[in-house]
């Protein structure tokens, strides 16, 4: 679950997609969908700034945004909060130079604030999802009215194509960290069904998705949403910690780990070890991660997934180079 400005042009590379419940400049009091940071790499419109200089500009901007969020009384969606999150995400997706990212991420002050910044982002994301979930369960709202519905479609399209590309069985899936707005699971069912109806894939598509979240509040509203859209037979919900015993891990064909599962790499490693130890041979693990400046929003879990002691065989890594926030990692249980 990620947030960034909603996609307005879907003619992007086929390897690009994102789930987003993002903050859009369309909904806040800014004058352009282009962040000021995107324009700050030049002086007098013709002088390219060196990476070290641009890096310092970005560091100062990150600190400004961080202090704005950290000092806010509430991270509930509002014009001011949406503006800050939009500026942050635009900054992260607009600058993709690995050398520049290293300069910024290795700055001592940035390293110190990054854990708390990620926590603020996670809280803001949850609150935005909760707000829209509570709207969508009423008769007054429908999914197309959700500004970021298309972004969920793009992410699932990316992940579904990646899974089909490696020959994964999609019959029984698990989504860990599904949150209060399980649009990813819903889109997986819809898009898988559409592909089978068009005879583009064999088999019966997705038969079941188990949605796991530690928040009872998130699970309760998710159940209502599934019922509203007639998906209660295929979508099951469990309010529990991912480290608790769950028999479904041994039966699932695909297990998806959300980007917000685990507040740091140590916790994520515990989740990965617990889950992979339970997975059946041949099952697929799909993990949402990040790289470059996107690591300000979510921790980079690539190395954790690819460690030899996880009993996983790496199959694919996708690191988008446009406005997509999350990387996607696919591995198979040996």
PDB file of N, CA and C in Angstrom, residues 3-5 33-41 54-55 58 85-98 100-101 291-296 320-326:
ATOM      1  N   UNK A   3       1.437   5.460  -1.418  1.00  0.00           N
ATOM      2  CA  UNK A   3       0.719   6.630  -1.833  1.00  0.00           C
ATOM      3  C   UNK A   3       1.631   7.524  -2.638  1.00  0.00           C
ATOM      4  N   UNK A   4       1.097   8.040  -3.734  1.00  0.00           N
ATOM      5  CA  UNK A   4       1.774   8.982  -4.608  1.00  0.00           C
ATOM      6  C   UNK A   4       0.723   9.557  -5.531  1.00  0.00           C
ATOM      7  N   UNK A   5       1.016  10.605  -6.278  1.00  0.00           N
ATOM      8  CA  UNK A   5      -0.023  11.219  -7.097  1.00  0.00           C
ATOM      9  C   UNK A   5      -0.688  10.214  -8.017  1.00  0.00           C
ATOM     10  N   UNK A  33       1.427  19.772 -10.860  1.00  0.00           N
ATOM     11  CA  UNK A  33       1.680  18.395 -10.484  1.00  0.00           C
ATOM     12  C   UNK A  33       3.158  18.086 -10.432  1.00  0.00           C
ATOM     13  N   UNK A  34       3.998  19.061 -10.770  1.00  0.00           N
ATOM     14  CA  UNK A  34       5.439  18.876 -10.704  1.00  0.00           C
ATOM     15  C   UNK A  34       5.947  19.502  -9.424  1.00  0.00           C
ATOM     16  N   UNK A  35       6.616  18.710  -8.619  1.00  0.00           N
ATOM     17  CA  UNK A  35       7.160  19.212  -7.368  1.00  0.00           C
ATOM     18  C   UNK A  35       8.204  20.276  -7.634  1.00  0.00           C
ATOM     19  N   UNK A  36       8.323  21.291  -6.752  1.00  0.00           N
ATOM     20  CA  UNK A  36       9.403  22.258  -6.880  1.00  0.00           C
ATOM     21  C   UNK A  36      10.761  21.584  -6.910  1.00  0.00           C
ATOM     22  N   UNK A  37      10.871  20.419  -6.258  1.00  0.00           N
ATOM     23  CA  UNK A  37      12.146  19.707  -6.242  1.00  0.00           C
ATOM     24  C   UNK A  37      12.535  19.259  -7.623  1.00  0.00           C
ATOM     25  N   UNK A  38      11.545  19.008  -8.456  1.00  0.00           N
ATOM     26  CA  UNK A  38      11.830  18.517  -9.791  1.00  0.00           C
ATOM     27  C   UNK A  38      12.472  19.602 -10.649  1.00  0.00           C
ATOM     28  N   UNK A  39      12.276  20.851 -10.229  1.00  0.00           N
ATOM     29  CA  UNK A  39      12.815  21.964 -10.992  1.00  0.00           C
ATOM     30  C   UNK A  39      14.117  22.493 -10.389  1.00  0.00           C
ATOM     31  N   UNK A  40      14.567  21.925  -9.292  1.00  0.00           N
ATOM     32  CA  UNK A  40      15.647  22.533  -8.534  1.00  0.00           C
ATOM     33  C   UNK A  40      17.024  22.020  -8.895  1.00  0.00           C
ATOM     34  N   UNK A  41      17.162  21.247  -9.968  1.00  0.00           N
ATOM     35  CA  UNK A  41      18.474  20.735 -10.325  1.00  0.00           C
ATOM     36  C   UNK A  41      19.206  21.644 -11.304  1.00  0.00           C
ATOM     37  N   UNK A  54      22.840  19.261  -5.378  1.00  0.00           N
ATOM     38  CA  UNK A  54      21.443  18.850  -5.445  1.00  0.00           C
ATOM     39  C   UNK A  54      21.084  17.981  -4.252  1.00  0.00           C
ATOM     40  N   UNK A  55      22.023  17.139  -3.840  1.00  0.00           N
ATOM     41  CA  UNK A  55      21.795  16.298  -2.674  1.00  0.00           C
ATOM     42  C   UNK A  55      21.498  17.118  -1.438  1.00  0.00           C
ATOM     43  N   UNK A  58      18.003  18.511  -1.606  1.00  0.00           N
ATOM     44  CA  UNK A  58      17.021  17.478  -1.276  1.00  0.00           C
ATOM     45  C   UNK A  58      17.005  17.187   0.217  1.00  0.00           C
ATOM     46  N   UNK A  85       2.690  15.191   2.132  1.00  0.00           N
ATOM     47  CA  UNK A  85       2.942  13.844   1.624  1.00  0.00           C
ATOM     48  C   UNK A  85       3.188  13.857   0.115  1.00  0.00           C
ATOM     49  N   UNK A  86       2.444  14.687  -0.597  1.00  0.00           N
ATOM     50  CA  UNK A  86       2.637  14.769  -2.042  1.00  0.00           C
ATOM     51  C   UNK A  86       4.028  15.285  -2.375  1.00  0.00           C
ATOM     52  N   UNK A  87       4.480  16.297  -1.668  1.00  0.00           N
ATOM     53  CA  UNK A  87       5.826  16.833  -1.889  1.00  0.00           C
ATOM     54  C   UNK A  87       6.881  15.771  -1.625  1.00  0.00           C
ATOM     55  N   UNK A  88       6.688  15.009  -0.563  1.00  0.00           N
ATOM     56  CA  UNK A  88       7.658  13.975  -0.220  1.00  0.00           C
ATOM     57  C   UNK A  88       7.719  12.894  -1.291  1.00  0.00           C
ATOM     58  N   UNK A  89       6.558  12.425  -1.719  1.00  0.00           N
ATOM     59  CA  UNK A  89       6.537  11.349  -2.705  1.00  0.00           C
ATOM     60  C   UNK A  89       7.053  11.839  -4.051  1.00  0.00           C
ATOM     61  N   UNK A  90       6.689  13.050  -4.448  1.00  0.00           N
ATOM     62  CA  UNK A  90       7.219  13.613  -5.689  1.00  0.00           C
ATOM     63  C   UNK A  90       8.738  13.692  -5.650  1.00  0.00           C
ATOM     64  N   UNK A  91       9.270  14.079  -4.513  1.00  0.00           N
ATOM     65  CA  UNK A  91      10.721  14.139  -4.355  1.00  0.00           C
ATOM     66  C   UNK A  91      11.338  12.759  -4.562  1.00  0.00           C
ATOM     67  N   UNK A  92      10.724  11.757  -3.974  1.00  0.00           N
ATOM     68  CA  UNK A  92      11.291  10.404  -4.032  1.00  0.00           C
ATOM     69  C   UNK A  92      11.226   9.802  -5.428  1.00  0.00           C
ATOM     70  N   UNK A  93      10.177  10.105  -6.171  1.00  0.00           N
ATOM     71  CA  UNK A  93      10.027   9.485  -7.488  1.00  0.00           C
ATOM     72  C   UNK A  93      10.657  10.306  -8.601  1.00  0.00           C
ATOM     73  N   UNK A  94      11.010  11.560  -8.331  1.00  0.00           N
ATOM     74  CA  UNK A  94      11.543  12.430  -9.377  1.00  0.00           C
ATOM     75  C   UNK A  94      13.047  12.317  -9.536  1.00  0.00           C
ATOM     76  N   UNK A  95      13.732  11.819  -8.525  1.00  0.00           N
ATOM     77  CA  UNK A  95      15.197  11.757  -8.553  1.00  0.00           C
ATOM     78  C   UNK A  95      15.621  10.301  -8.421  1.00  0.00           C
ATOM     79  N   UNK A  96      16.104   9.722  -9.525  1.00  0.00           N
ATOM     80  CA  UNK A  96      16.360   8.283  -9.584  1.00  0.00           C
ATOM     81  C   UNK A  96      17.834   7.938  -9.695  1.00  0.00           C
ATOM     82  N   UNK A  97      18.702   8.932  -9.673  1.00  0.00           N
ATOM     83  CA  UNK A  97      20.136   8.688  -9.788  1.00  0.00           C
ATOM     84  C   UNK A  97      20.630   7.965  -8.532  1.00  0.00           C
ATOM     85  N   UNK A  98      21.178   6.750  -8.660  1.00  0.00           N
ATOM     86  CA  UNK A  98      21.655   6.008  -7.483  1.00  0.00           C
ATOM     87  C   UNK A  98      22.716   6.763  -6.693  1.00  0.00           C
ATOM     88  N   UNK A 100      23.009  10.021  -6.376  1.00  0.00           N
ATOM     89  CA  UNK A 100      22.308  11.059  -5.624  1.00  0.00           C
ATOM     90  C   UNK A 100      21.580  10.452  -4.430  1.00  0.00           C
ATOM     91  N   UNK A 101      20.956   9.309  -4.642  1.00  0.00           N
ATOM     92  CA  UNK A 101      20.248   8.639  -3.548  1.00  0.00           C
ATOM     93  C   UNK A 101      21.202   8.280  -2.421  1.00  0.00           C
ATOM     94  N   UNK A 291      13.576   1.090  -3.486  1.00  0.00           N
ATOM     95  CA  UNK A 291      14.993   1.351  -3.702  1.00  0.00           C
ATOM     96  C   UNK A 291      15.190   2.834  -3.981  1.00  0.00           C
ATOM     97  N   UNK A 292      16.443   3.259  -3.987  1.00  0.00           N
ATOM     98  CA  UNK A 292      16.808   4.670  -4.165  1.00  0.00           C
ATOM     99  C   UNK A 292      16.061   5.527  -3.131  1.00  0.00           C
ATOM    100  N   UNK A 293      15.631   6.720  -3.513  1.00  0.00           N
ATOM    101  CA  UNK A 293      15.030   7.623  -2.535  1.00  0.00           C
ATOM    102  C   UNK A 293      13.687   7.126  -2.022  1.00  0.00           C
ATOM    103  N   UNK A 294      13.110   6.158  -2.703  1.00  0.00           N
ATOM    104  CA  UNK A 294      11.856   5.578  -2.221  1.00  0.00           C
ATOM    105  C   UNK A 294      12.038   4.897  -0.867  1.00  0.00           C
ATOM    106  N   UNK A 295      13.285   4.632  -0.495  1.00  0.00           N
ATOM    107  CA  UNK A 295      13.562   4.026   0.809  1.00  0.00           C
ATOM    108  C   UNK A 295      13.230   4.973   1.958  1.00  0.00           C
ATOM    109  N   UNK A 296      12.995   6.233   1.659  1.00  0.00           N
ATOM    110  CA  UNK A 296      12.511   7.150   2.686  1.00  0.00           C
ATOM    111  C   UNK A 296      11.085   6.802   3.091  1.00  0.00           C
ATOM    112  N   UNK A 320      10.838  -0.128 -10.656  1.00  0.00           N
ATOM    113  CA  UNK A 320      10.288   0.856 -11.596  1.00  0.00           C
ATOM    114  C   UNK A 320      11.129   2.124 -11.650  1.00  0.00           C
ATOM    115  N   UNK A 321      11.155   2.739 -12.804  1.00  0.00           N
ATOM    116  CA  UNK A 321      11.949   3.938 -13.016  1.00  0.00           C
ATOM    117  C   UNK A 321      11.090   5.158 -13.331  1.00  0.00           C
ATOM    118  N   UNK A 322       9.804   5.056 -13.083  1.00  0.00           N
ATOM    119  CA  UNK A 322       8.966   6.240 -13.280  1.00  0.00           C
ATOM    120  C   UNK A 322       8.322   6.618 -11.955  1.00  0.00           C
ATOM    121  N   UNK A 323       7.038   6.971 -11.970  1.00  0.00           N
ATOM    122  CA  UNK A 323       6.395   7.443 -10.747  1.00  0.00           C
ATOM    123  C   UNK A 323       5.979   6.332  -9.797  1.00  0.00           C
ATOM    124  N   UNK A 324       6.227   5.095 -10.146  1.00  0.00           N
ATOM    125  CA  UNK A 324       5.869   3.980  -9.271  1.00  0.00           C
ATOM    126  C   UNK A 324       6.769   3.964  -8.042  1.00  0.00           C
ATOM    127  N   UNK A 325       6.183   3.755  -6.889  1.00  0.00           N
ATOM    128  CA  UNK A 325       6.934   3.810  -5.638  1.00  0.00           C
ATOM    129  C   UNK A 325       7.582   2.472  -5.296  1.00  0.00           C
ATOM    130  N   UNK A 326       6.808   1.406  -5.339  1.00  0.00           N
ATOM    131  CA  UNK A 326       7.305   0.126  -4.835  1.00  0.00           C
ATOM    132  C   UNK A 326       8.076  -0.682  -5.852  1.00  0.00           C
TER     133      UNK A 326
END
